[in-house]
N, CA, C and O of each residue as an XYZ file, in Angstrom:
568
protein
N     100.909     93.204    111.714
C     100.158     93.767    110.226
C      99.298     92.484    109.637
O      98.182     92.776    109.207
N      99.623     91.335    109.582
C      99.392     89.953    109.341
C      98.573     89.024    110.885
O      97.700     88.159    110.945
N      99.174     89.557    111.666
C      99.083     88.339    112.730
C      97.642     88.233    113.178
O      97.306     87.087    113.477
N      96.835     89.046    113.277
C      95.192     88.512    113.137
C      94.992     87.920    112.262
O      94.250     87.021    112.658
N      95.245     87.745    110.770
C      94.861     86.939    110.232
C      95.382     85.248    110.331
O      94.726     84.303    109.893
N      96.579     85.161    110.946
C      97.581     84.258    111.372
C      96.842     83.585    112.086
O      96.587     82.384    112.002
N      96.431     84.441    112.903
C      95.392     83.602    114.455
C      94.079     83.144    113.948
O      93.438     82.360    114.648
N      93.639     83.513    112.894
C      92.306     83.113    112.640
C      92.836     81.847    111.961
O      92.518     80.808    112.539
N      93.698     81.694    110.672
C      94.285     80.384    110.231
C      94.633     79.415    110.999
O      94.492     78.251    110.625
N      95.235     79.783    112.407
C      95.516     78.740    113.412
C      94.367     78.118    114.345
O      94.498     77.189    115.143
N      93.247     78.832    114.061
C      92.132     78.290    114.890
C      91.508     77.216    114.033
O      90.884     76.284    114.539
N      91.722     77.387    112.414
C      90.955     76.685    112.102
C      91.727     75.191    111.870
O      92.928     74.948    111.758
N      90.731     74.428    111.847
C      91.318     72.743    111.855
C      91.819     72.098    110.431
O      92.455     71.045    110.386
N      91.425     72.919    109.188
C      91.873     72.444    108.213
C      92.259     73.206    107.479
O      91.967     73.188    106.283
N      92.909     73.942    107.952
C      94.062     75.386    107.484
C      94.906     75.342    107.661
O      94.933     75.894    108.761
N      96.503     74.908    107.300
C      97.707     75.283    108.399
C      98.599     76.322    106.858
O      98.755     76.142    105.650
N      98.983     77.440    107.931
C      99.694     78.800    107.221
C     101.128     78.169    107.540
O     101.600     77.643    108.548
N     101.615     78.435    106.280
C     103.175     77.054    105.855
C     104.272     78.645    106.211
O     105.266     78.426    106.903
N     104.104     79.735    105.859
C     104.753     80.607    105.605
C     105.418     80.808    105.003
O     105.189     80.247    103.931
N     106.797     81.699    104.989
C     107.662     81.580    103.538
C     108.357     79.774    103.523
O     108.562     78.974    104.436
N     108.559     79.696    101.971
C     108.985     78.289    101.779
C     110.070     78.717    100.819
O     110.085     79.716    100.100
N     111.085     77.649    100.965
C     112.263     77.690     99.592
C     111.383     77.030     98.347
O     110.394     76.392     98.709
N     111.618     77.108     97.009
C     110.625     76.907     96.085
C     110.581     75.274     95.981
O     109.604     74.596     95.663
N     111.733     74.872     96.290
C     111.636     72.854     96.250
C     110.166     72.920     96.972
O     109.139     72.760     96.312
N     110.155     73.110     98.042
C     109.103     72.789     99.139
C     107.759     73.532     98.925
O     106.765     73.392     99.637
N     107.871     74.364     97.813
C     106.498     74.775     97.365
C     105.686     74.170     96.120
O     104.496     73.929     95.915
N     107.157     74.003     95.204
C     106.662     72.991     94.491
C     106.217     71.655     95.021
O     105.109     71.277     94.641
N     106.982     70.780     95.937
C     105.892     69.620     97.055
C     104.860     69.867     97.093
O     103.973     69.379     96.392
N     104.735     70.814     98.057
C     103.405     71.235     98.228
C     102.384     71.586     97.270
O     101.401     70.858     97.409
N     102.262     72.429     96.356
C     101.370     71.964     94.802
C     101.295     70.415     94.691
O     100.215     69.889     94.961
N     102.541     69.491     94.247
C     102.426     68.844     93.492
C     101.580     67.852     94.410
O     100.842     67.202     93.670
N     101.407     67.481     95.794
C     100.071     67.452     96.704
C      99.042     67.496     96.411
O      98.257     66.593     96.699
N      98.762     68.365     95.863
C      97.363     69.543     95.778
C      96.852     68.880     95.007
O      97.422     68.111     94.233
N      95.192     69.164     95.142
C      93.785     68.626     93.977
C      94.179     70.236     93.242
O      94.180     70.066     92.023
N      94.397     71.214     93.471
C      94.039     72.546     92.823
C      94.209     73.232     93.784
O      93.948     73.088     94.978
N      95.145     74.799     92.599
C      95.852     75.942     93.679
C      94.608     76.734     93.490
O      94.041     76.548     92.413
N      94.179     77.407     94.148
C      93.556     78.345     94.113
C      94.098     79.831     94.398
O      94.908     80.081     95.290
N      93.457     80.943     93.381
C      94.303     81.841     93.341
C      93.026     82.639     93.831
O      91.854     82.529     93.472
N      93.854     83.815     95.141
C      92.352     84.670     95.530
C      92.646     86.200     95.454
O      92.136     87.161     96.029
N      93.761     86.070     94.441
C      94.127     88.178     94.202
C      92.977     88.272     93.067
O      92.291     87.415     92.512
N      93.059     89.642     92.961
C      92.093     90.200     92.107
C      92.731     90.739     91.131
O      92.033     90.889     90.128
N      94.202     91.221     91.016
C      94.732     91.712     90.118
C      96.455     91.100     90.171
O      97.029     91.141     91.260
N      96.939     90.741     89.366
C      98.266     89.770     88.809
C      98.514     90.409     87.639
O      97.863     91.148     86.901
N     100.099     89.745     87.644
C     100.154     89.611     85.958
C     100.218     88.160     85.799
O      99.164     87.524     85.772
N     101.579     87.451     85.667
C     101.449     86.354     85.005
C     102.208     85.331     86.262
O     103.398     85.048     86.392
N     101.219     84.991     86.959
C     101.967     84.319     88.574
C     102.527     82.704     88.000
O     101.997     81.885     87.250
N     103.917     82.709     88.786
C     104.335     82.006     88.624
C     103.933     80.656     89.395
O     104.329     79.570     88.970
N     103.274     80.744     90.341
C     102.643     79.875     91.220
C     101.952     78.627     89.984
O     102.098     77.412     90.119
N     101.247     79.257     88.886
C      99.885     78.812     87.906
C     100.969     78.266     87.219
O     100.486     77.194     86.854
N     102.439     78.298     86.682
C     103.045     77.378     85.918
C     103.694     76.497     86.500
O     104.234     75.723     85.710
N     103.936     76.209     87.940
C     104.570     75.339     88.916
C     103.513     74.556     89.096
O     103.614     73.345     89.289
N     102.274     75.269     89.039
C     101.162     74.036     89.157
C     100.798     73.475     87.952
O     100.406     72.308     87.942
N     100.865     74.121     86.926
C     100.489     73.266     85.433
C     101.631     71.669     85.669
O     101.420     70.496     85.978
N     102.422     72.210     85.438
C     104.001     71.661     85.226
C     103.746     70.075     86.380
O     104.402     69.037     86.462
N     102.491     70.557     87.118
C     102.860     69.358     88.278
C     101.331     68.497     88.385
O     101.030     67.665     89.241
N     100.391     69.042     87.099
C      99.041     68.465     86.562
C      98.658     69.071     87.673
O      98.781     68.232     88.565
N      98.241     70.116     88.137
C      97.698     70.795     89.052
C      96.905     71.971     88.366
O      97.561     72.874     87.848
N      95.186     72.018     88.326
C      94.740     72.846     87.617
C      94.699     74.085     88.701
O      94.716     73.825     89.904
N      94.650     75.318     88.269
C      94.118     76.436     88.797
C      92.595     77.011     89.247
O      91.777     77.076     88.328
N      92.265     77.324     90.245
C      90.753     77.764     90.557
C      91.278     79.761     90.300
O      92.158     80.165     91.060
N      90.936     80.349     89.701
C      91.259     81.747     89.892
C      90.275     82.827     89.592
O      89.501     82.995     88.650
N      90.631     83.763     91.073
C      89.072     84.262     91.691
C      89.717     85.717     90.152
O      90.767     86.354     90.232
N      88.895     85.804     89.216
C      89.129     86.900     88.345
C      90.224     87.114     87.221
O      89.917     87.671     86.167
N      91.759     86.571     87.518
C      92.730     86.448     86.897
C      93.097     85.440     86.139
O      93.496     84.378     86.616
N      92.982     85.714     84.665
C      93.201     84.813     83.638
C      94.383     84.996     82.831
O      93.938     84.988     81.683
N      96.018     85.207     82.747
C      96.828     85.797     82.686
C      96.669     85.478     80.755
O      97.549     84.618     80.743
N      96.400     85.523     79.870
C      96.445     85.453     78.246
C      95.169     84.248     78.222
O      95.235     83.561     77.203
N      94.551     84.046     78.728
C      93.005     83.240     79.240
C      93.322     81.721     78.964
O      92.662     80.881     78.352
N      94.594     81.625     79.636
C      95.438     80.375     79.648
C      94.400     79.167     80.570
O      94.507     77.941     80.565
N      93.365     80.068     81.350
C      92.062     79.234     81.837
C      91.098     78.999     81.262
O      90.854     77.935     80.693
N      90.015     80.484     81.354
C      89.037     80.036     80.484
C      89.036     79.713     79.049
O      87.967     79.347     78.560
N      90.468     79.826     78.027
C      90.634     79.275     76.616
C      91.071     78.184     76.593
O      90.490     77.301     75.962
N      92.341     77.928     77.351
C      93.310     77.015     77.108
C      92.775     75.474     77.786
O      93.028     74.361     77.325
N      91.781     75.869     79.293
C      91.549     74.717     79.706
C      92.616     74.898     81.058
O      91.961     74.609     82.060
N      93.642     75.172     81.332
C      94.921     74.675     82.180
C      93.914     75.185     84.163
O      94.305     75.182     85.331
N      92.544     75.536     83.449
C      92.347     75.656     85.121
C      90.546     76.508     84.721
O      89.813     76.340     83.746
N      90.401     77.242     85.743
C      88.759     77.527     85.922
C      88.681     79.120     86.347
O      89.261     79.319     87.414
N      88.150     80.189     85.812
C      88.011     81.041     86.847
C      86.735     81.462     86.689
O      85.918     81.525     85.771
N      86.827     81.918     88.616
C      85.362     82.344     89.277
C      85.391     83.786     89.214
O      86.473     84.373     89.209
N      84.309     84.397     89.165
C      83.644     85.708     88.466
C      83.670     85.997     90.492
O      82.718     86.775     90.554
N      83.903     85.919     91.205
C      83.256     85.957     93.065
C      83.717     84.888     93.799
O      84.193     83.855     93.328
N      83.573     85.142     94.903
C      84.227     84.191     95.798
C      83.115     82.741     96.109
O      83.495     81.591     96.327
N      81.513     83.296     96.036
C      80.521     82.036     95.618
C      80.783     81.000     94.601
O      80.484     79.813     94.474
N      81.362     81.756     94.010
C      81.366     81.525     92.546
C      82.743     80.011     92.762
O      82.733     78.902     92.228
N      83.764     80.618     93.745
C      84.978     79.317     93.974
C      84.275     78.643     94.594
O      84.198     77.517     94.104
N      83.441     78.842     95.860
C      83.022     77.929     96.576
C      82.173     76.941     95.960
O      82.426     75.857     96.488
N      81.312     76.832     95.112
C      80.539     76.048     94.333
C      81.245     75.161     93.278
O      80.954     74.067     92.795
N      82.165     75.924     93.112
C      83.483     75.064     91.811
C      84.082     73.780     92.602
O      83.860     72.607     92.300
N      84.882     74.237     93.670
C      85.638     73.691     94.671
C      84.813     72.202     95.095
O      85.328     71.097     94.922
N      83.379     72.426     95.703
C      82.211     71.352     96.066
C      82.381     70.839     94.821
O      82.961     69.755     94.746
N      81.986     71.402     93.765
C      81.732     70.447     92.229
C      83.113     69.646     92.166
O      83.175     68.428     92.329
N      84.224     70.476     91.910
C      85.005     69.649     91.806
C      85.264     68.394     92.577
O      85.735     67.371     92.080
N      84.848     68.579     94.090
C      85.394     67.593     94.996
C      83.970     66.235     94.569
O      84.165     65.020     94.613
N      82.880     66.784     94.260
C      82.000     65.929     94.181
C      82.234     64.960     92.864
O      81.885     63.780     92.832
N      82.965     65.745     91.653
C      83.011     64.703     90.432
C      85.207     64.851     90.211
O      86.018     65.585     89.647
N      85.199     63.623     91.086
C      86.996     63.667     91.030
C      87.114     63.418     89.232
O      88.184     63.897     88.856
N      86.405     62.878     88.191
C      86.546     63.271     87.039
C      86.944     64.449     86.312
O      87.943     64.851     85.714
N      85.863     64.822     86.572
C      86.321     66.583     85.986
C      87.626     67.070     86.385
O      88.430     67.756     85.755
N      87.670     66.677     87.329
C      89.326     67.387     88.485
C      90.669     66.778     87.270
O      91.593     67.325     86.667
N      90.042     65.165     87.381
C      91.141     64.517     86.476
C      91.306     65.249     84.730
O      92.305     65.179     84.013
N      90.581     65.617     84.555
C      90.292     66.314     83.399
C      90.929     66.943     83.120
O      91.642     66.935     82.116
N      90.796     68.130     84.457
C      91.233     69.378     84.444
C      92.925     69.443     84.481
O      93.800     70.056     83.869
N      92.859     68.478     85.530
C      94.384     67.767     85.670
C      95.085     67.904     84.680
O      95.968     68.747     84.523
N      94.435     66.353     83.285
C      95.359     66.611     82.400
C      95.665     67.925     81.376
O      96.750     68.195     80.861
N      94.499     68.599     81.246
C      94.531     69.278     80.238
C      95.254     70.776     81.014
O      95.364     71.876     80.471
N      95.732     70.350     82.596
C      96.656     71.543     83.242
C      98.352     71.320     82.698
O      99.257     72.136     82.523
N      98.291     70.011     82.555
C      99.813     69.619     82.524
C     100.306     69.547     80.930
O     101.408     69.917     80.525
N      99.441     69.093     80.281
C      99.455     69.705     78.762
C     100.011     70.849     78.747
O     101.224     71.049     78.686
N      98.916     71.888     78.818
C      99.357     73.255     78.778
C     100.273     74.049     79.032
O     100.573     75.096     78.458
N     100.929     73.326     80.288
C     102.313     73.813     81.018
C     103.559     73.095     80.314
O     104.692     73.548     80.146
N     103.093     71.986     79.989
C     104.308     71.468     78.703
C     104.560     71.704     77.684
O     105.747     71.827     77.385
N     103.504     71.874     76.680
C     103.192     72.929     75.450
C     103.641     73.811     75.602
O     104.566     73.950     74.802
N     103.484     74.934     76.498
C     103.869     77.040     76.982
C     104.780     76.715     77.850
O     105.856     76.458     77.309
N     104.777     76.642     78.773
C     106.381     76.568     79.793
C     107.244     75.301     80.181
O     107.696     74.922     81.261
N     107.289     74.905     79.187
C     108.904     74.123     79.811
C     109.586     74.479     77.796
O     109.003     74.823     76.768
N     110.647     74.237     78.041
C     111.979     74.313     77.283
C     112.335     73.559     76.078
O     113.304     73.375     75.342
N     110.486     73.025     76.280
C     110.895     71.520     74.621
C     110.481     72.751     73.258
O     110.775     72.185     72.204
N     109.903     74.225     72.950
C     109.739     74.479     72.419
C     111.088     75.168     71.773
O     111.486     75.249     70.611
N     111.633     75.642     73.059
C     113.113     76.011     72.483
C     114.287     75.455     71.822
O     115.051     75.891     70.961
N     114.183     73.978     72.709
C     115.272     72.981     72.192
C     114.658     72.820     70.391
O     115.292     72.721     69.340
N     113.454     72.849     70.623
C     112.896     72.518     68.838
C     114.053     73.553     67.957
O     114.833     73.129     67.105
N     113.935     74.986     68.402
C     114.172     75.863     67.859
C     115.849     76.190     67.920
O     116.578     76.940     67.271
N     116.053     75.320     68.939
C     117.816     75.460     68.710
C     118.212     73.939     67.807
O     119.395     73.811     67.493
N     117.490     73.116     67.511
C     118.042     72.027     67.186
C     117.882     72.709     65.344
O     118.770     72.614     64.497
N     116.734     73.254     65.176
C     116.820     74.026     63.599
C     118.112     74.697     63.394
O     119.027     74.520     62.589
N     117.833     75.853     64.754
C     119.090     76.523     64.033
C     120.627     75.969     63.924
O     121.538     76.433     63.239
N     120.647     74.766     64.858
C     122.249     73.859     64.362
C     122.082     73.477     63.070
O     123.003     73.822     62.330
N     121.127     72.828     62.532
C     120.367     72.534     61.155
C     120.923     73.143     60.317
O     121.850     72.830     59.570
N     120.261     74.185     60.447
C     120.768     75.730     59.242
C     121.962     75.848     59.080
O     122.380     75.597     57.950
N     123.081     76.328     60.285
C     124.300     76.099     60.936
C     125.180     75.366     60.277
O     126.237     75.770     59.790
N     124.576     73.843     60.249
C     125.606     72.753     59.795
C     125.206     72.685     58.413
O     125.948     71.926     57.789
N     124.649     73.005     57.982
C     123.981     73.765     56.549
C     124.739     74.545     55.920
O     125.433     74.305     54.932
N     124.577     75.723     56.636
C     125.734     76.717     56.096
C     127.161     76.343     56.220
O     127.928     76.989     55.506
N     127.662     75.448     56.967
C     128.999     75.451     57.013
C     129.545     74.417     55.769
O     130.660     74.640     55.296
N     128.880     73.492     55.349
C     128.542     72.573     54.274
C     128.469     73.182     53.321
O     129.133     72.583     52.475
N     127.783     74.598     52.659
C     127.688     75.346     52.190
C     128.879     75.916     51.403
O     129.360     75.897     50.270
N     129.152     76.584     52.979
C     130.311     77.564     53.078
C     131.940     76.994     52.334
O     132.843     77.613     51.771
N     131.757     75.641     52.646
C     133.209     74.366     52.604
C     132.885     74.323     51.364
O     133.957     74.159     50.781
N     132.018     74.372     50.564
C     131.794     73.867     48.796
C     132.109     75.155     47.908
O     132.561     75.293     46.771
N     131.747     75.906     48.747
C     132.162     77.330     47.617
C     133.332     77.544     47.874
O     133.902     77.728     46.798
N     134.161     77.643     48.857
C     135.802     77.515     49.063
C     136.591     76.492     48.145
O     137.658     76.841     47.640
N     136.174     75.489     47.974
C     136.554     74.701     47.988
C     137.484     74.783     46.064
O     138.154     73.833     45.661
């Protein structure tokens, strides 16, 4: 089913089809990238977006913008069509400064929203409340 596509990719000098990879290798490939390009036109919340952000790699997505994390949070950019995607890639290639700004925003968004840091703070709060309850309980029972 995908043989014709794989053959077309193989004929391109600047593109390589890697096939199915373990998640660690995918993370390595993403980390070596300047930009993750999403060409799906319908998607839930793609894990590849999170994988990219946590490596400081912004996402350029065709129409998919889950929770407006690209358009409002600045973790990347959204394109309405393929022509806009091409123009955006060219623009970012010409302005490495803009790409670096997007990379910093992507990493910040990823760390703030998609790491265990918020959960760790909540766990610390619960532990503190539990310790306070234990102390209060001890004082009452004596």
